Amino acid sequence: MGVERVQDIATSTFMDTIPAEFIRSENEQPGITTVPGTVLECPTIDFSDPDEEKLLAQIFAASTGWGMYQIVNHDISNEAIAKLQAVGKEFFELPQEEKEVYAKDPNSKSVEGYGTFLQKELEGKKGWVDHLFHRIWPPSAINYRFWPKNPASYREANEDYAKNLHKVVEKLFKFLSLGLGLEAQDLKKAVGGDDLVYLLKINYYPPCPRPDLALGVVAHTDMSALTILVPNNVQGLQACRDGQWYDVKYIPNALVIHIGDQMEIMSNGKYKAVLHRTTVSKDETRISWPVFLEPPQDLEIGPHPKLVNDKENLPKYKTKKYCEYVYNKLNKIPQ
């Protein structure tokens, strides 16, 4: 098969040890660095609140002060979310050779496909996670070669979820724009408008004999403009707050919103991309379904022109093509 998958390692590990490449340094090990006994309650926002001024204020405060929040009553049915979760879980429970059919081409620049390693890590360390990437919107960006044919309802569940996600995305971009004093459509236009890419990732974190030593995904901010995430009910998401790492409270059927790098750049630093990471469980499998809202690869992103000038509001970030930004970040090249 060529690449050893974490799922295989997990099922073949019967002792209380893990391979050395999964053991983090002491300043990263969750057993040492997690604040014990405290669950971080990041802002929870009722997305159905008819008071738009209140909703705007809540989203602005959470985006500037936290970079992460959870939205409830978002009009995506529990059934649609449950179907998305069920077909993703079923895919990762297939025999290994069936999953490998969707493996990403090692020579491709695209992240799409089934895989294990995504970016360069210092000292060759690895995350305790396998993943599947594919675009779910717009139709012109979809490559069905990476959409599993088994389970049979995989495509229907993902297309239904993508369709339901549109209203949430439109509403978020509207309030984020208005919060900066922009027109309702300004940020959405700046990030690609109708060509905005919805990139789904399924993260599969199998049980780990030493969850105190390993991380699923290392500390990072998302490269996207926004990330909308659905987790399963296994604790794992952590956020950094005042230099400390905390577990983030799980709320059933909530959508977790992350401000990403491109949103921070477009807002000229007003909105803050959240530093987060993922821990793993000794006994349970954690799965998450983030959708990264990304500009088209060749679109140039920089501070929004209406938010900068040559006097008191100088641009704090360089303007560059999104593909260049991604390449630099994945390869640890200063931006």
mmCIF file of C-alpha atoms in Angstrom:
data_model
loop_
_atom_site.group_PDB
_atom_site.id
_atom_site.type_symbol
_atom_site.label_atom_id
_atom_site.label_comp_id
_atom_site.label_asym_id
_atom_site.label_seq_id
_atom_site.Cartn_x
_atom_site.Cartn_y
_atom_site.Cartn_z
ATOM 1 C CA MET A 1 0.000 0.000 0.000
ATOM 2 C CA GLY A 2 3.013 2.283 0.314
ATOM 3 C CA VAL A 3 1.869 4.540 3.163
ATOM 4 C CA GLU A 4 1.187 3.228 6.643
ATOM 5 C CA ARG A 5 -2.151 4.545 7.852
ATOM 6 C CA VAL A 6 -2.751 5.567 11.453
ATOM 7 C CA GLN A 7 -5.863 3.401 11.532
ATOM 8 C CA ASP A 8 -3.668 0.360 10.807
ATOM 9 C CA ILE A 9 -1.168 1.343 13.475
ATOM 10 C CA ALA A 10 -3.985 1.761 15.994
ATOM 11 C CA THR A 11 -5.432 -1.688 15.342
ATOM 12 C CA SER A 12 -2.018 -3.369 15.525
ATOM 13 C CA THR A 13 -0.909 -1.654 18.747
ATOM 14 C CA PHE A 14 -1.726 -3.848 21.726
ATOM 15 C CA MET A 15 0.696 -2.354 24.246
ATOM 16 C CA ASP A 16 0.620 0.989 26.006
ATOM 17 C CA THR A 17 3.197 2.455 23.644
ATOM 18 C CA ILE A 18 3.065 4.316 20.354
ATOM 19 C CA PRO A 19 5.726 4.771 17.659
ATOM 20 C CA ALA A 20 8.262 7.492 18.504
ATOM 21 C CA GLU A 21 7.235 9.726 15.583
ATOM 22 C CA PHE A 22 3.819 10.260 17.227
ATOM 23 C CA ILE A 23 5.224 11.332 20.604
ATOM 24 C CA ARG A 24 5.142 15.114 20.853
ATOM 25 C CA SER A 25 7.761 17.223 22.598
ATOM 26 C CA GLU A 26 6.978 18.088 26.212
ATOM 27 C CA ASN A 27 5.801 21.590 25.326
ATOM 28 C CA GLU A 28 3.124 20.032 23.071
ATOM 29 C CA GLN A 29 2.079 16.886 24.945
ATOM 30 C CA PRO A 30 -1.585 17.280 25.914
ATOM 31 C CA GLY A 31 -1.047 15.392 29.158
ATOM 32 C CA ILE A 32 1.268 18.200 30.272
ATOM 33 C CA THR A 33 -0.082 21.265 28.451
ATOM 34 C CA THR A 34 -3.880 20.919 28.837
ATOM 35 C CA VAL A 35 -5.442 22.866 31.711
ATOM 36 C CA PRO A 36 -7.083 20.021 33.664
ATOM 37 C CA GLY A 37 -10.697 20.031 34.779
ATOM 38 C CA THR A 38 -11.677 23.167 32.858
ATOM 39 C CA VAL A 39 -13.838 23.067 29.742
ATOM 40 C CA LEU A 40 -13.692 26.227 27.667
ATOM 41 C CA GLU A 41 -17.133 27.593 26.895
ATOM 42 C CA CYS A 42 -16.485 29.686 23.818
ATOM 43 C CA PRO A 43 -19.425 31.899 22.767
ATOM 44 C CA THR A 44 -22.605 30.050 21.775
ATOM 45 C CA ILE A 45 -24.795 32.029 19.400
ATOM 46 C CA ASP A 46 -28.473 31.408 18.607
ATOM 47 C CA PHE A 47 -28.442 31.805 14.820
ATOM 48 C CA SER A 48 -32.225 32.051 14.674
ATOM 49 C CA ASP A 49 -32.437 35.142 16.908
ATOM 50 C CA PRO A 50 -34.734 37.636 15.097
ATOM 51 C CA ASP A 51 -32.853 40.554 16.699
ATOM 52 C CA GLU A 52 -30.267 41.130 13.957
ATOM 53 C CA GLU A 53 -28.455 43.890 15.825
ATOM 54 C CA LYS A 54 -27.917 41.554 18.772
ATOM 55 C CA LEU A 55 -26.757 38.772 16.431
ATOM 56 C CA LEU A 56 -24.368 41.132 14.663
ATOM 57 C CA ALA A 57 -22.894 42.274 17.994
ATOM 58 C CA GLN A 58 -22.427 38.678 19.190
ATOM 59 C CA ILE A 59 -20.715 37.533 15.989
ATOM 60 C CA PHE A 60 -18.463 40.599 15.936
ATOM 61 C CA ALA A 61 -17.443 40.150 19.584
ATOM 62 C CA ALA A 62 -16.753 36.441 19.136
ATOM 63 C CA SER A 63 -14.799 36.996 15.901
ATOM 64 C CA THR A 64 -12.606 39.733 17.348
ATOM 65 C CA GLY A 65 -12.182 38.356 20.858
ATOM 66 C CA TRP A 66 -12.157 34.597 20.338
ATOM 67 C CA GLY A 67 -11.906 33.611 16.677
ATOM 68 C CA MET A 68 -14.111 30.631 17.512
ATOM 69 C CA TYR A 69 -17.785 30.203 18.396
ATOM 70 C CA GLN A 70 -20.588 27.680 18.149
ATOM 71 C CA ILE A 71 -23.888 28.390 16.458
ATOM 72 C CA VAL A 72 -27.130 26.639 17.362
ATOM 73 C CA ASN A 73 -30.569 26.778 15.714
ATOM 74 C CA HIS A 74 -28.859 27.158 12.344
ATOM 75 C CA ASP A 75 -31.606 25.469 10.297
ATOM 76 C CA ILE A 76 -29.502 22.500 9.184
ATOM 77 C CA SER A 77 -31.576 19.562 10.375
ATOM 78 C CA ASN A 78 -30.205 17.044 12.858
ATOM 79 C CA GLU A 79 -31.075 14.413 10.253
ATOM 80 C CA ALA A 80 -28.876 16.018 7.576
ATOM 81 C CA ILE A 81 -25.961 16.205 10.014
ATOM 82 C CA ALA A 82 -26.515 12.615 11.176
ATOM 83 C CA LYS A 83 -26.470 11.354 7.563
ATOM 84 C CA LEU A 84 -23.232 13.225 6.831
ATOM 85 C CA GLN A 85 -21.675 11.661 9.921
ATOM 86 C CA ALA A 86 -22.978 8.167 9.191
ATOM 87 C CA VAL A 87 -21.607 7.925 5.638
ATOM 88 C CA GLY A 88 -18.232 9.372 6.662
ATOM 89 C CA LYS A 89 -17.906 6.877 9.504
ATOM 90 C CA GLU A 90 -18.902 4.022 7.178
ATOM 91 C CA PHE A 91 -16.196 4.996 4.677
ATOM 92 C CA PHE A 92 -13.442 4.782 7.283
ATOM 93 C CA GLU A 93 -14.750 1.409 8.447
ATOM 94 C CA LEU A 94 -14.304 -0.097 4.965
ATOM 95 C CA PRO A 95 -11.472 -2.571 4.299
ATOM 96 C CA GLN A 96 -8.193 -0.742 3.771
ATOM 97 C CA GLU A 97 -7.900 -1.640 0.085
ATOM 98 C CA GLU A 98 -11.286 -0.014 -0.619
ATOM 99 C CA LYS A 99 -10.191 3.232 1.006
ATOM 100 C CA GLU A 100 -6.893 3.238 -0.890
ATOM 101 C CA VAL A 101 -8.835 3.550 -4.170
ATOM 102 C CA TYR A 102 -9.355 7.194 -3.161
ATOM 103 C CA ALA A 103 -5.760 7.850 -2.064
ATOM 104 C CA LYS A 104 -4.358 11.218 -3.114
ATOM 105 C CA ASP A 105 -1.743 11.255 -5.849
ATOM 106 C CA PRO A 106 1.632 11.977 -4.188
ATOM 107 C CA ASN A 107 2.637 13.992 -7.268
ATOM 108 C CA SER A 108 -0.463 16.186 -7.199
ATOM 109 C CA LYS A 109 -0.481 19.676 -5.713
ATOM 110 C CA SER A 110 -4.114 19.166 -4.692
ATOM 111 C CA VAL A 111 -4.993 18.058 -1.158
ATOM 112 C CA GLU A 112 -7.995 16.067 -2.385
ATOM 113 C CA GLY A 113 -8.179 12.384 -1.613
ATOM 114 C CA TYR A 114 -7.636 9.889 1.193
ATOM 115 C CA GLY A 115 -4.422 10.343 3.100
ATOM 116 C CA THR A 116 -2.489 10.532 6.320
ATOM 117 C CA PHE A 117 0.070 13.325 6.197
ATOM 118 C CA LEU A 118 -0.659 16.860 5.097
ATOM 119 C CA GLN A 119 2.125 19.257 5.969
ATOM 120 C CA LYS A 120 5.745 19.333 7.007
ATOM 121 C CA GLU A 121 6.250 18.788 10.712
ATOM 122 C CA LEU A 122 9.285 19.738 12.713
ATOM 123 C CA GLU A 123 11.521 16.776 13.560
ATOM 124 C CA GLY A 124 9.402 14.511 11.354
ATOM 125 C CA LYS A 125 6.600 14.193 13.889
ATOM 126 C CA LYS A 126 3.193 12.846 12.828
ATOM 127 C CA GLY A 127 -0.408 13.428 13.838
ATOM 128 C CA TRP A 128 -2.600 10.544 15.034
ATOM 129 C CA VAL A 129 -5.133 10.966 12.214
ATOM 130 C CA ASP A 130 -6.147 9.819 8.737
ATOM 131 C CA HIS A 131 -8.276 12.036 6.506
ATOM 132 C CA LEU A 132 -10.348 12.380 3.359
ATOM 133 C CA PHE A 133 -10.509 15.686 1.468
ATOM 134 C CA HIS A 134 -12.828 16.623 -1.375
ATOM 135 C CA ARG A 135 -14.608 19.727 -2.610
ATOM 136 C CA ILE A 136 -18.377 19.829 -2.201
ATOM 137 C CA TRP A 137 -19.084 23.225 -3.823
ATOM 138 C CA PRO A 138 -19.280 24.860 -6.370
ATOM 139 C CA PRO A 139 -20.193 22.146 -8.896
ATOM 140 C CA SER A 140 -17.450 23.347 -11.276
ATOM 141 C CA ALA A 141 -14.818 22.602 -8.596
ATOM 142 C CA ILE A 142 -16.008 19.099 -7.696
ATOM 143 C CA ASN A 143 -13.944 16.059 -8.677
ATOM 144 C CA TYR A 144 -16.124 13.016 -8.000
ATOM 145 C CA ARG A 145 -13.085 10.749 -8.332
ATOM 146 C CA PHE A 146 -12.518 11.478 -4.618
ATOM 147 C CA TRP A 147 -16.121 10.937 -3.493
ATOM 148 C CA PRO A 148 -16.523 7.386 -2.140
ATOM 149 C CA LYS A 149 -19.004 5.209 -4.015
ATOM 150 C CA ASN A 150 -19.395 3.077 -0.910
ATOM 151 C CA PRO A 151 -21.548 3.645 1.109
ATOM 152 C CA ALA A 152 -24.058 4.137 -1.687
ATOM 153 C CA SER A 153 -25.695 7.151 -0.013
ATOM 154 C CA TYR A 154 -22.390 9.028 0.427
ATOM 155 C CA ARG A 155 -22.953 11.442 -2.467
ATOM 156 C CA GLU A 156 -26.555 12.198 -1.563
ATOM 157 C CA ALA A 157 -25.680 12.934 2.090
ATOM 158 C CA ASN A 158 -22.801 15.241 1.148
ATOM 159 C CA GLU A 159 -24.735 17.103 -1.550
ATOM 160 C CA ASP A 160 -27.633 17.613 0.856
ATOM 161 C CA TYR A 161 -25.303 18.967 3.539
ATOM 162 C CA ALA A 162 -23.599 21.321 1.057
ATOM 163 C CA LYS A 163 -26.984 22.646 -0.069
ATOM 164 C CA ASN A 164 -28.034 23.262 3.544
ATOM 165 C CA LEU A 165 -24.751 24.968 4.338
ATOM 166 C CA HIS A 166 -25.314 27.794 1.829
ATOM 167 C CA LYS A 167 -27.708 29.779 4.014
ATOM 168 C CA VAL A 168 -25.357 29.558 6.980
ATOM 169 C CA VAL A 169 -22.424 30.729 4.866
ATOM 170 C CA GLU A 170 -24.352 33.664 3.377
ATOM 171 C CA LYS A 171 -25.540 34.799 6.789
ATOM 172 C CA LEU A 172 -22.078 34.539 8.372
ATOM 173 C CA PHE A 173 -20.395 36.536 5.610
ATOM 174 C CA LYS A 174 -23.150 39.156 5.779
ATOM 175 C CA PHE A 175 -22.721 39.754 9.518
ATOM 176 C CA LEU A 176 -18.925 39.613 9.347
ATOM 177 C CA SER A 177 -18.998 42.281 6.607
ATOM 178 C CA LEU A 178 -21.454 44.520 8.448
ATOM 179 C CA GLY A 179 -19.404 44.187 11.623
ATOM 180 C CA LEU A 180 -16.477 45.863 9.863
ATOM 181 C CA GLY A 181 -18.642 48.666 8.502
ATOM 182 C CA LEU A 182 -18.644 47.142 5.005
ATOM 183 C CA GLU A 183 -21.539 46.402 2.670
ATOM 184 C CA ALA A 184 -23.238 43.056 3.319
ATOM 185 C CA GLN A 185 -21.659 41.337 0.283
ATOM 186 C CA ASP A 186 -18.161 42.856 0.438
ATOM 187 C CA LEU A 187 -16.289 40.054 2.200
ATOM 188 C CA LYS A 188 -18.021 37.318 0.202
ATOM 189 C CA LYS A 189 -17.073 39.090 -3.052
ATOM 190 C CA ALA A 190 -13.480 39.578 -1.873
ATOM 191 C CA VAL A 191 -13.104 35.854 -1.222
ATOM 192 C CA GLY A 192 -14.480 34.735 -4.594
ATOM 193 C CA GLY A 193 -18.243 35.326 -4.542
ATOM 194 C CA ASP A 194 -20.048 32.418 -6.172
ATOM 195 C CA ASP A 195 -16.674 30.768 -6.833
ATOM 196 C CA LEU A 196 -16.001 30.395 -3.098
ATOM 197 C CA VAL A 197 -14.836 26.799 -2.602
ATOM 198 C CA TYR A 198 -16.313 24.523 0.058
ATOM 199 C CA LEU A 199 -13.580 21.992 0.867
ATOM 200 C CA LEU A 200 -14.733 19.147 3.115
ATOM 201 C CA LYS A 201 -12.257 17.240 5.245
ATOM 202 C CA ILE A 202 -13.122 14.196 7.300
ATOM 203 C CA ASN A 203 -10.650 13.714 10.150
ATOM 204 C CA TYR A 204 -10.549 10.181 11.554
ATOM 205 C CA TYR A 205 -8.766 9.832 14.891
ATOM 206 C CA PRO A 206 -8.671 6.164 15.986
ATOM 207 C CA PRO A 207 -8.186 5.190 19.649
ATOM 208 C CA CYS A 208 -4.642 5.874 20.839
ATOM 209 C CA PRO A 209 -2.901 3.927 23.644
ATOM 210 C CA ARG A 210 -1.127 7.101 24.854
ATOM 211 C CA PRO A 211 -3.411 10.089 24.312
ATOM 212 C CA ASP A 212 -1.324 12.025 26.835
ATOM 213 C CA LEU A 213 1.650 11.961 24.429
ATOM 214 C CA ALA A 214 0.076 12.340 20.971
ATOM 215 C CA LEU A 215 -1.925 14.942 19.069
ATOM 216 C CA GLY A 216 -4.429 14.331 16.310
ATOM 217 C CA VAL A 217 -3.708 17.634 14.599
ATOM 218 C CA VAL A 218 -0.921 19.925 15.777
ATOM 219 C CA ALA A 219 -1.607 23.509 16.901
ATOM 220 C CA HIS A 220 -2.532 25.641 13.883
ATOM 221 C CA THR A 221 -4.788 28.315 12.462
ATOM 222 C CA ASP A 222 -6.872 27.394 9.410
ATOM 223 C CA MET A 223 -5.733 28.709 6.021
ATOM 224 C CA SER A 224 -9.335 29.235 4.910
ATOM 225 C CA ALA A 225 -11.499 32.338 5.286
ATOM 226 C CA LEU A 226 -13.896 30.477 7.569
ATOM 227 C CA THR A 227 -14.222 26.906 8.768
ATOM 228 C CA ILE A 228 -17.566 25.340 9.696
ATOM 229 C CA LEU A 229 -17.069 22.140 11.659
ATOM 230 C CA VAL A 230 -19.263 19.271 12.800
ATOM 231 C CA PRO A 231 -17.655 16.907 15.336
ATOM 232 C CA ASN A 232 -18.892 13.600 16.673
ATOM 233 C CA ASN A 233 -19.520 13.392 20.419
ATOM 234 C CA VAL A 234 -15.948 12.449 21.421
ATOM 235 C CA GLN A 235 -14.027 15.283 23.102
ATOM 236 C CA GLY A 236 -10.965 16.413 21.179
ATOM 237 C CA LEU A 237 -11.112 20.021 20.033
ATOM 238 C CA GLN A 238 -8.865 22.335 22.050
ATOM 239 C CA ALA A 239 -8.339 26.079 21.770
ATOM 240 C CA CYS A 240 -5.516 28.265 23.020
ATOM 241 C CA ARG A 241 -6.649 31.040 25.351
ATOM 242 C CA ASP A 242 -4.158 33.355 27.058
ATOM 243 C CA GLY A 243 -1.351 30.955 26.204
ATOM 244 C CA GLN A 244 -3.103 27.947 27.790
ATOM 245 C CA TRP A 245 -4.755 24.936 26.149
ATOM 246 C CA TYR A 246 -8.342 24.062 27.037
ATOM 247 C CA ASP A 247 -10.870 21.465 25.923
ATOM 248 C CA VAL A 248 -13.746 23.145 24.043
ATOM 249 C CA LYS A 249 -17.217 22.255 25.266
ATOM 250 C CA TYR A 250 -19.104 19.894 22.945
ATOM 251 C CA ILE A 251 -22.651 20.973 22.075
ATOM 252 C CA PRO A 252 -24.711 18.358 20.147
ATOM 253 C CA ASN A 253 -25.641 19.477 16.606
ATOM 254 C CA ALA A 254 -23.966 22.858 16.977
ATOM 255 C CA LEU A 255 -21.717 24.114 14.178
ATOM 256 C CA VAL A 256 -18.266 25.192 15.339
ATOM 257 C CA ILE A 257 -17.071 28.306 13.490
ATOM 258 C CA HIS A 258 -13.372 29.102 13.140
ATOM 259 C CA ILE A 259 -12.098 32.420 11.829
ATOM 260 C CA GLY A 260 -9.364 31.499 9.349
ATOM 261 C CA ASP A 261 -6.230 33.216 8.094
ATOM 262 C CA GLN A 262 -7.873 34.783 5.028
ATOM 263 C CA MET A 263 -10.600 36.395 7.139
ATOM 264 C CA GLU A 264 -7.961 37.805 9.483
ATOM 265 C CA ILE A 265 -6.076 39.156 6.462
ATOM 266 C CA MET A 266 -9.172 40.663 4.796
ATOM 267 C CA SER A 267 -10.198 42.340 8.049
ATOM 268 C CA ASN A 268 -6.638 43.691 8.421
ATOM 269 C CA GLY A 269 -6.300 41.946 11.761
ATOM 270 C CA LYS A 270 -9.643 42.929 13.264
ATOM 271 C CA TYR A 271 -10.920 39.358 13.218
ATOM 272 C CA LYS A 272 -8.570 36.816 14.782
ATOM 273 C CA ALA A 273 -7.805 33.373 13.356
ATOM 274 C CA VAL A 274 -8.123 30.908 16.215
ATOM 275 C CA LEU A 275 -5.154 28.773 17.310
ATOM 276 C CA HIS A 276 -6.489 25.288 17.919
ATOM 277 C CA ARG A 277 -5.444 21.637 17.967
ATOM 278 C CA THR A 278 -6.943 18.180 18.378
ATOM 279 C CA THR A 279 -6.361 15.602 21.070
ATOM 280 C CA VAL A 280 -7.192 11.899 20.824
ATOM 281 C CA SER A 281 -8.944 9.354 23.029
ATOM 282 C CA LYS A 282 -7.666 6.115 24.509
ATOM 283 C CA ASP A 283 -10.905 4.215 24.023
ATOM 284 C CA GLU A 284 -13.013 6.005 21.421
ATOM 285 C CA THR A 285 -12.754 7.075 17.795
ATOM 286 C CA ARG A 286 -13.161 10.780 17.214
ATOM 287 C CA ILE A 287 -14.315 12.005 13.789
ATOM 288 C CA SER A 288 -14.838 15.585 12.633
ATOM 289 C CA TRP A 289 -16.171 17.155 9.447
ATOM 290 C CA PRO A 290 -14.715 20.635 8.890
ATOM 291 C CA VAL A 291 -15.702 22.501 5.730
ATOM 292 C CA PHE A 292 -13.073 25.063 4.784
ATOM 293 C CA LEU A 293 -14.443 28.080 2.900
ATOM 294 C CA GLU A 294 -11.598 28.987 0.564
ATOM 295 C CA PRO A 295 -10.934 31.475 -2.219
ATOM 296 C CA PRO A 296 -10.222 30.082 -5.699
ATOM 297 C CA GLN A 297 -6.534 29.131 -5.940
ATOM 298 C CA ASP A 298 -5.451 32.031 -8.176
ATOM 299 C CA LEU A 299 -7.461 34.740 -6.417
ATOM 300 C CA GLU A 300 -5.386 37.419 -4.704
ATOM 301 C CA ILE A 301 -6.320 38.039 -1.072
ATOM 302 C CA GLY A 302 -5.207 40.987 1.029
ATOM 303 C CA PRO A 303 -6.666 43.518 3.465
ATOM 304 C CA HIS A 304 -9.986 44.783 2.092
ATOM 305 C CA PRO A 305 -9.380 48.096 0.254
ATOM 306 C CA LYS A 306 -12.151 49.814 2.222
ATOM 307 C CA LEU A 307 -10.387 49.017 5.511
ATOM 308 C CA VAL A 308 -6.910 50.397 4.723
ATOM 309 C CA ASN A 309 -5.354 53.697 3.674
ATOM 310 C CA ASP A 310 -1.952 55.385 3.552
ATOM 311 C CA LYS A 311 -2.406 57.155 6.888
ATOM 312 C CA GLU A 312 -3.785 55.642 10.085
ATOM 313 C CA ASN A 313 -4.894 52.250 8.675
ATOM 314 C CA LEU A 314 -1.883 50.794 6.945
ATOM 315 C CA PRO A 315 -2.170 47.231 5.603
ATOM 316 C CA LYS A 316 -0.787 44.710 8.104
ATOM 317 C CA TYR A 317 -0.654 41.796 5.630
ATOM 318 C CA LYS A 318 0.710 41.214 2.149
ATOM 319 C CA THR A 319 -1.647 40.638 -0.765
ATOM 320 C CA LYS A 320 -0.921 37.349 -2.521
ATOM 321 C CA LYS A 321 -2.564 34.537 -4.455
ATOM 322 C CA TYR A 322 -4.284 32.010 -2.233
ATOM 323 C CA CYS A 323 -2.307 29.121 -3.760
ATOM 324 C CA GLU A 324 0.941 30.916 -2.858
ATOM 325 C CA TYR A 325 -0.254 31.449 0.713
ATOM 326 C CA VAL A 326 -1.152 27.751 1.052
ATOM 327 C CA TYR A 327 2.176 26.565 -0.370
ATOM 328 C CA ASN A 328 4.120 28.774 1.999
ATOM 329 C CA LYS A 329 2.144 27.714 5.042
ATOM 330 C CA LEU A 330 2.277 23.980 4.343
ATOM 331 C CA ASN A 331 6.020 24.186 3.731
ATOM 332 C CA LYS A 332 6.738 26.415 6.737
ATOM 333 C CA ILE A 333 7.918 29.337 4.550
ATOM 334 C CA PRO A 334 7.480 32.779 6.190
ATOM 335 C CA GLN A 335 4.567 34.684 4.635
#
